[in-house]
Short mmCIF file of C-alpha atoms in Angstrom, two decimals:
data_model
loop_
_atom_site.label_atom_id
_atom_site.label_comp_id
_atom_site.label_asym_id
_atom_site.label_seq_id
_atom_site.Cartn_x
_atom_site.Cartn_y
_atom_site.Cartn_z
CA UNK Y 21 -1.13 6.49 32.23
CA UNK Y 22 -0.33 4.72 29.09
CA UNK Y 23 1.87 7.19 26.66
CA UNK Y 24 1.14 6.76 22.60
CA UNK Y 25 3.66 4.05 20.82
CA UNK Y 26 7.48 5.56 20.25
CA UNK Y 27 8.07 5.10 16.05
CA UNK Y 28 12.21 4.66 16.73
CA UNK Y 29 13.71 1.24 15.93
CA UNK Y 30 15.32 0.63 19.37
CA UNK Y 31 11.59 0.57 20.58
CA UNK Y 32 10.17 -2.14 18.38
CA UNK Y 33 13.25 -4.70 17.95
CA UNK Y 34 15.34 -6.32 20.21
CA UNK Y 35 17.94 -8.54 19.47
CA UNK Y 36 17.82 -12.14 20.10
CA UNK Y 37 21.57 -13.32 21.13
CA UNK Y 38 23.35 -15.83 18.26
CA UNK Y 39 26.07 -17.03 16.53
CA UNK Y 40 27.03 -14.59 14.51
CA UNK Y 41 26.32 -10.77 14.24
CA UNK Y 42 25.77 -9.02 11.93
CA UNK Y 43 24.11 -11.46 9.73
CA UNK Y 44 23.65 -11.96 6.40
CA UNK Y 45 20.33 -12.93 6.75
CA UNK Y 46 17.79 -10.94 9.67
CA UNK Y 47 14.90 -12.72 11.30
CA UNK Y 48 11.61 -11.28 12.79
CA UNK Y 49 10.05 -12.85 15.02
CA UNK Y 50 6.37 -11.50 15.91
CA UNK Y 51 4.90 -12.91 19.13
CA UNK Y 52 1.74 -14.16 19.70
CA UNK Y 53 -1.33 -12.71 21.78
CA UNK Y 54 -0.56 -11.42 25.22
CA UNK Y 55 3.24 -11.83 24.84
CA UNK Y 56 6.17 -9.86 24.27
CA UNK Y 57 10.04 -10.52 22.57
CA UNK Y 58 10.90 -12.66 25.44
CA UNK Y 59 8.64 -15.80 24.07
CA UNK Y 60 11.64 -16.28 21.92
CA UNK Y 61 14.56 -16.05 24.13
CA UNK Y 62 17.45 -18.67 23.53
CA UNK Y 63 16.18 -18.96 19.93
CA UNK Y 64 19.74 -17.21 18.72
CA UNK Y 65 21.56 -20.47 19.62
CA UNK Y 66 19.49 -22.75 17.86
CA UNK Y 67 19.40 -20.76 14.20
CA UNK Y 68 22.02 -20.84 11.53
CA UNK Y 69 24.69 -19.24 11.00
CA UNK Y 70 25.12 -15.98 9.51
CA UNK Y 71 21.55 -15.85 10.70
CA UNK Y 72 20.97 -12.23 12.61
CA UNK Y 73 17.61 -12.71 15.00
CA UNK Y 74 15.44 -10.03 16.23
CA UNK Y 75 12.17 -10.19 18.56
CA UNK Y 76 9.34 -7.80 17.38
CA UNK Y 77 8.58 -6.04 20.97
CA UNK Y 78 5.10 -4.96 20.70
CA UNK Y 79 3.52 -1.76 22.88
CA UNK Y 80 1.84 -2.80 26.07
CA UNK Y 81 4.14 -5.62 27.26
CA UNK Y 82 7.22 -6.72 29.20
CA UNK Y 83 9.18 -3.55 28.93
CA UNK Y 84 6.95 -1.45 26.32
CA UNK Y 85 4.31 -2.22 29.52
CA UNK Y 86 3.30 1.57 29.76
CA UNK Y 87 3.46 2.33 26.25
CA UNK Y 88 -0.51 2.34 24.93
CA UNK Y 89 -1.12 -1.13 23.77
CA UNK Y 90 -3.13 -0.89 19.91
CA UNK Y 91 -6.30 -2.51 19.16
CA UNK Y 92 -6.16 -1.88 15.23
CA UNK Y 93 -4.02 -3.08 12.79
CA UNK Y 94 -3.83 -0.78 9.98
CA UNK Y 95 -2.69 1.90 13.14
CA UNK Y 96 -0.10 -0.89 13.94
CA UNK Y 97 1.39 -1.13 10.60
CA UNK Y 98 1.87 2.98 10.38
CA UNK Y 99 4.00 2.65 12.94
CA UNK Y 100 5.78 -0.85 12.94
CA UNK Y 101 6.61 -0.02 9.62
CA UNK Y 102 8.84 2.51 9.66
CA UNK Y 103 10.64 1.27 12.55
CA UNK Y 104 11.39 -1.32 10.97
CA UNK Y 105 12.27 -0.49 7.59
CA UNK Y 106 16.49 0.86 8.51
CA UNK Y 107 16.82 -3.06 9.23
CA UNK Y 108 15.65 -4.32 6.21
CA UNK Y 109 18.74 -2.78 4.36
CA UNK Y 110 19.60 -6.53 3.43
CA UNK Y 111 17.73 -10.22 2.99
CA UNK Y 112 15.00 -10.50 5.52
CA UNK Y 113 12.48 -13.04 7.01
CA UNK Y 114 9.47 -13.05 8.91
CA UNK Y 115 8.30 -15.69 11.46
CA UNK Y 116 5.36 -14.98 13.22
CA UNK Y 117 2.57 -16.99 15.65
CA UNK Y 118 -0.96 -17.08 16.24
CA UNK Y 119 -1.59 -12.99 16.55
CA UNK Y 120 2.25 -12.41 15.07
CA UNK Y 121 1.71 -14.47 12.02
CA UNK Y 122 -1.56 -12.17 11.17
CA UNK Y 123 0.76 -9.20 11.81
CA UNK Y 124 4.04 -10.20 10.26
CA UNK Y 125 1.55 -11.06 6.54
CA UNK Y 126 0.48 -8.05 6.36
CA UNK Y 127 3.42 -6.17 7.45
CA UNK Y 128 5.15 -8.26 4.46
CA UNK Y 129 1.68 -6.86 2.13
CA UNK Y 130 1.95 -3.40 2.93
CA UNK Y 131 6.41 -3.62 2.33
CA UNK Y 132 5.28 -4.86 -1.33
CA UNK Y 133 3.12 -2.48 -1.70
CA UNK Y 134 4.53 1.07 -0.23
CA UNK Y 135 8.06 -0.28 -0.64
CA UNK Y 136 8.39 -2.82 -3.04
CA UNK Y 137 10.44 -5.05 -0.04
CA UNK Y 138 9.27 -8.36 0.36
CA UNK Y 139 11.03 -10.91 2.89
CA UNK Y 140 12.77 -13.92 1.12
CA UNK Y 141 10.31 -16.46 3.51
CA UNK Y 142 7.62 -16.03 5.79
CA UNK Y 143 7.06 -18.46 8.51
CA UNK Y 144 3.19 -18.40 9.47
CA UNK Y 145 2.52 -20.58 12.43
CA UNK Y 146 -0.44 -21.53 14.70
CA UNK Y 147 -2.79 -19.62 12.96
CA UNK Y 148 -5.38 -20.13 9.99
CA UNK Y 149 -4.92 -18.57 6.71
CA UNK Y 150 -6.49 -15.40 6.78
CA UNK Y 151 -9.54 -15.48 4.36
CA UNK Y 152 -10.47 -18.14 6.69
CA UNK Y 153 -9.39 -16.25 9.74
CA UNK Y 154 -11.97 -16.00 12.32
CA UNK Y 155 -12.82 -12.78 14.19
CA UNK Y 156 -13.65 -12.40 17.86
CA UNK Y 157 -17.20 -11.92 18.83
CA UNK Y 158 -17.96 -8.90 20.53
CA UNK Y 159 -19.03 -10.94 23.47
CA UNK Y 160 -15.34 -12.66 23.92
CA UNK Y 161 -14.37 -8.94 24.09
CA UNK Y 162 -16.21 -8.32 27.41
CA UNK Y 163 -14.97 -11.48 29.43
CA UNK Y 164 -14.23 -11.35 32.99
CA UNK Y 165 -10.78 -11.22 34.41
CA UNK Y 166 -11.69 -15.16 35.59
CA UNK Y 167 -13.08 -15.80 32.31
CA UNK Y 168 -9.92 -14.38 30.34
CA UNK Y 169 -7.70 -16.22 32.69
CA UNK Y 170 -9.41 -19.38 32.16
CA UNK Y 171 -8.46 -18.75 28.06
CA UNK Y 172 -4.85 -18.27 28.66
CA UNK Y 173 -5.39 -21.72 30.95
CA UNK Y 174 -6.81 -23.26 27.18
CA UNK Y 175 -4.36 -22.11 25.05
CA UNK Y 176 -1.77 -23.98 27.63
CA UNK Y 177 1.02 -21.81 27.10
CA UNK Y 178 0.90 -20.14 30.90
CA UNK Y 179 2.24 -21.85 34.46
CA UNK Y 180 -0.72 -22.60 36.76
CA UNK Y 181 1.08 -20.62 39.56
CA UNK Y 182 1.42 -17.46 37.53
CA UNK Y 183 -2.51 -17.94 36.48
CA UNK Y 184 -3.44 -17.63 40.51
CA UNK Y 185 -0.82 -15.01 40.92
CA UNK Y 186 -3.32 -11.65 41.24
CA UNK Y 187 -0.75 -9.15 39.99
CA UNK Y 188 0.63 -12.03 37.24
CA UNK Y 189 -3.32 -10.86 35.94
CA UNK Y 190 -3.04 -7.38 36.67
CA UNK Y 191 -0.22 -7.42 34.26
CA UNK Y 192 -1.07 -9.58 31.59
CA UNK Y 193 -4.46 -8.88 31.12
CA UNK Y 194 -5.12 -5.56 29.53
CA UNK Y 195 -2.66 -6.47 27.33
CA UNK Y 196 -4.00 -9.62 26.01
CA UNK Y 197 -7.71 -7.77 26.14
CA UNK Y 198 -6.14 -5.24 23.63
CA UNK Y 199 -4.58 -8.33 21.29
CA UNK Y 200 -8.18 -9.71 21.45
CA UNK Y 201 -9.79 -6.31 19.94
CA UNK Y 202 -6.79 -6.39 17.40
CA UNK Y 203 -7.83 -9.93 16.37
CA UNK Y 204 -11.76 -8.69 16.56
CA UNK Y 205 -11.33 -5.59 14.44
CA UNK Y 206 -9.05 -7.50 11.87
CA UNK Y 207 -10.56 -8.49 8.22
CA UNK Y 208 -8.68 -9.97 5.23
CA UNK Y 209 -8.63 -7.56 2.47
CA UNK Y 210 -8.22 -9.19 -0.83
CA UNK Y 211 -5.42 -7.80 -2.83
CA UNK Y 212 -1.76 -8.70 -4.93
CA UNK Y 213 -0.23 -12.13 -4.16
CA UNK Y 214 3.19 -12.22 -2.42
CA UNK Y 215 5.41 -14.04 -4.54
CA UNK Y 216 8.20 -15.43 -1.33
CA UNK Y 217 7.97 -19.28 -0.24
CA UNK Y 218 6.20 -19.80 2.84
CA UNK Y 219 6.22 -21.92 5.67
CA UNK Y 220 3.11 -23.17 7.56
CA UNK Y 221 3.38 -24.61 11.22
CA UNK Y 222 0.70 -25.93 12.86
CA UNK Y 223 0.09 -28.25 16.34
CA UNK Y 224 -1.66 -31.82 15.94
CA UNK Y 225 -4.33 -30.83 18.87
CA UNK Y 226 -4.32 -27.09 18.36
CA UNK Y 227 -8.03 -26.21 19.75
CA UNK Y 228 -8.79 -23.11 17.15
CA UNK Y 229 -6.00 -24.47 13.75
CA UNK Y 230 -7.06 -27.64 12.20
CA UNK Y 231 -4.57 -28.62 9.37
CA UNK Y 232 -6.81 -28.07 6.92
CA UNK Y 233 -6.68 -24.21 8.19
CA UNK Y 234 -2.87 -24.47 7.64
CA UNK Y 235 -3.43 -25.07 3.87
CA UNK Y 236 -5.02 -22.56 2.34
CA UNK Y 237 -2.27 -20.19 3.05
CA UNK Y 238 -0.72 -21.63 0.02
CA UNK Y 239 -2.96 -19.40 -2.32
CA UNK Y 240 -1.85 -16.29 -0.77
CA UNK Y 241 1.34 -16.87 -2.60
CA UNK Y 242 2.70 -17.64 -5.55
CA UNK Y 243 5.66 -18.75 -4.34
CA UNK Y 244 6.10 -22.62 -2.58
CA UNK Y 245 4.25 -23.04 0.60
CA UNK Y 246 5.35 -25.67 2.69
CA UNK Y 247 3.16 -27.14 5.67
CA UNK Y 248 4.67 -29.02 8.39
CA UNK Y 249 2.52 -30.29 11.69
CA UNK Y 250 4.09 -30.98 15.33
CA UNK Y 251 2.71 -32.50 18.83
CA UNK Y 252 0.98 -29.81 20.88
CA UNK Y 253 -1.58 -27.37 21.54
CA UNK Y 254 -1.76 -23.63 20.09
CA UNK Y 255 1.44 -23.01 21.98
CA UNK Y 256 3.37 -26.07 20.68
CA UNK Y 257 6.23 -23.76 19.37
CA UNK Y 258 7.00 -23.93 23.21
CA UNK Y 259 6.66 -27.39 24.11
CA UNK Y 260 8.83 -28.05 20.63
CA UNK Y 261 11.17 -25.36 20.73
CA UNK Y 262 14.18 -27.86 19.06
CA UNK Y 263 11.98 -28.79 16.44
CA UNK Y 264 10.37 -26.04 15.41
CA UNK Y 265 13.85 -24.08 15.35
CA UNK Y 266 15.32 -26.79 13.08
CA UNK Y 267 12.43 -26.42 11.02
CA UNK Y 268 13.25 -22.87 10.82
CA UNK Y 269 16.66 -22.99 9.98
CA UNK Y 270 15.89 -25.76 7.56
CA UNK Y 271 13.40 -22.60 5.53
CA UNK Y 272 16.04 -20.07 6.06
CA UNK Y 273 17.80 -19.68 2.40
CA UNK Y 274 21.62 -19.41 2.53
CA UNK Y 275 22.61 -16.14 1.65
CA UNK Y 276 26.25 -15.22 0.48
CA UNK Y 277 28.08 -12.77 3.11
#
């Protein structure tokens, strides 16, 4: 039986290993659908430093597996928020993919708004700016297990043997069926302009982000939005770990200790 989302800060965050701790600056990093904090393992190493890295650990995966996975976002923001608000007690950043970079911009709305926090750059990556964003049907909501499967196979981002592995899908699944209702229920609400830089990543054969997605973010700001496009699929922040991390650290401002 799944039990209802804990609200503490040990629950949602978990540290990714670097050079130096505590940091000067904190990173977020929000995974994408069907994954948990592990998706960015070993990225510690490869940021700056002074650079303190956290993985946003999401309920319904990896070791949050029995905690009751959410389908809705505005419930998902009442309680990411607060857990995450005692770390953002000094210069913050978001990076976030595909489902994570939908949930990391309007984590960073709803700081400006109730808290009047914003990060100092968002990193929005593999997925299309959200007035554009396009929800599920209700018939992608009602795949088969074989059918779902076959969409991790797409996105590329999964090893064949784990695919064929029966309890691999036992896992996985529910949790990626509950991401998919998140991404269904989900609709851009027009509102105030966040004022931080942002950085747009995209991949050069991404089935679902063409580049020209990957632009309009740019007026959802009014600070500088940068756009930068690698080799891959959806999942290319995989394939291109190096790059994409030097592209990070490269957006990362300097702050003074």
């Amino acid at each position: 039986m799944h039990s209802a989302p804990p609200q503490t800060a040990q629950s949602w965050v978990r540290p990714i290993p670097g050079r130096t701790e505590p940091g000067a600056l904190r990173l977020f990093c929000f995974p994408y659908a069907g994954a948990g904090a592990s998706v960015f393992r070993g990225w510690g190493a490869g940021l700056p430093e002074g650079v303190e890295a956290f993985a946003v650990q999401l309920p319904g995966r990896e070791d949050r597996f029995f905690d009751r996975a959410i389908e809705d976002m505005e419930e998902l923001l009442d309680v990411l928020l607060p857990a995450l608000l005692p770390y953002l007690d000094r210069p913050f950043a978001f990076f976030g993919h595909s489902m994570g970079a939908i949930v990391s911009w309007e984590l960073a709305r709803r700081l400006q708004r109730e808290q009047g926090l914003e990060p100092v750059r968002i990193m929005v990556s593999g997925c299309r700016a959200l007035p554009a964003h396009e929800s599920r049907k209700p018939s992608e909501l009602d795949l088969s297990d074989e059918e779902l499967i076959n969409e991790l196979r797409r996105l590329d981002g999964t090893p064949e043997t784990l695919l064929q592995n029966p309890d691999f899908a036992t896992f996985i699944l529910p949790t990626f069926r509950a991401d998919l209702s998140l991404f269904a229920g989900y609709v851009y609400r027009p509102g105030e302009s966040l004022t931080c830089p942002v950085s747009v990543f995209g991949g050069d054969a991404d089935p679902r982000v063409a580049e020209e997605h990957l632009e309009g973010w740019a007026e959802l700001t009014t600070g500088r939005t940068e756009v930068e496009v690698f080799p891959g699929g959806h999942l290319f922040l995989n394939d291109e770990r190096e790059a994409v991390l030097r592209s990070v650290s490269r957006a990362l401002p300097v702050v003074g200790h």
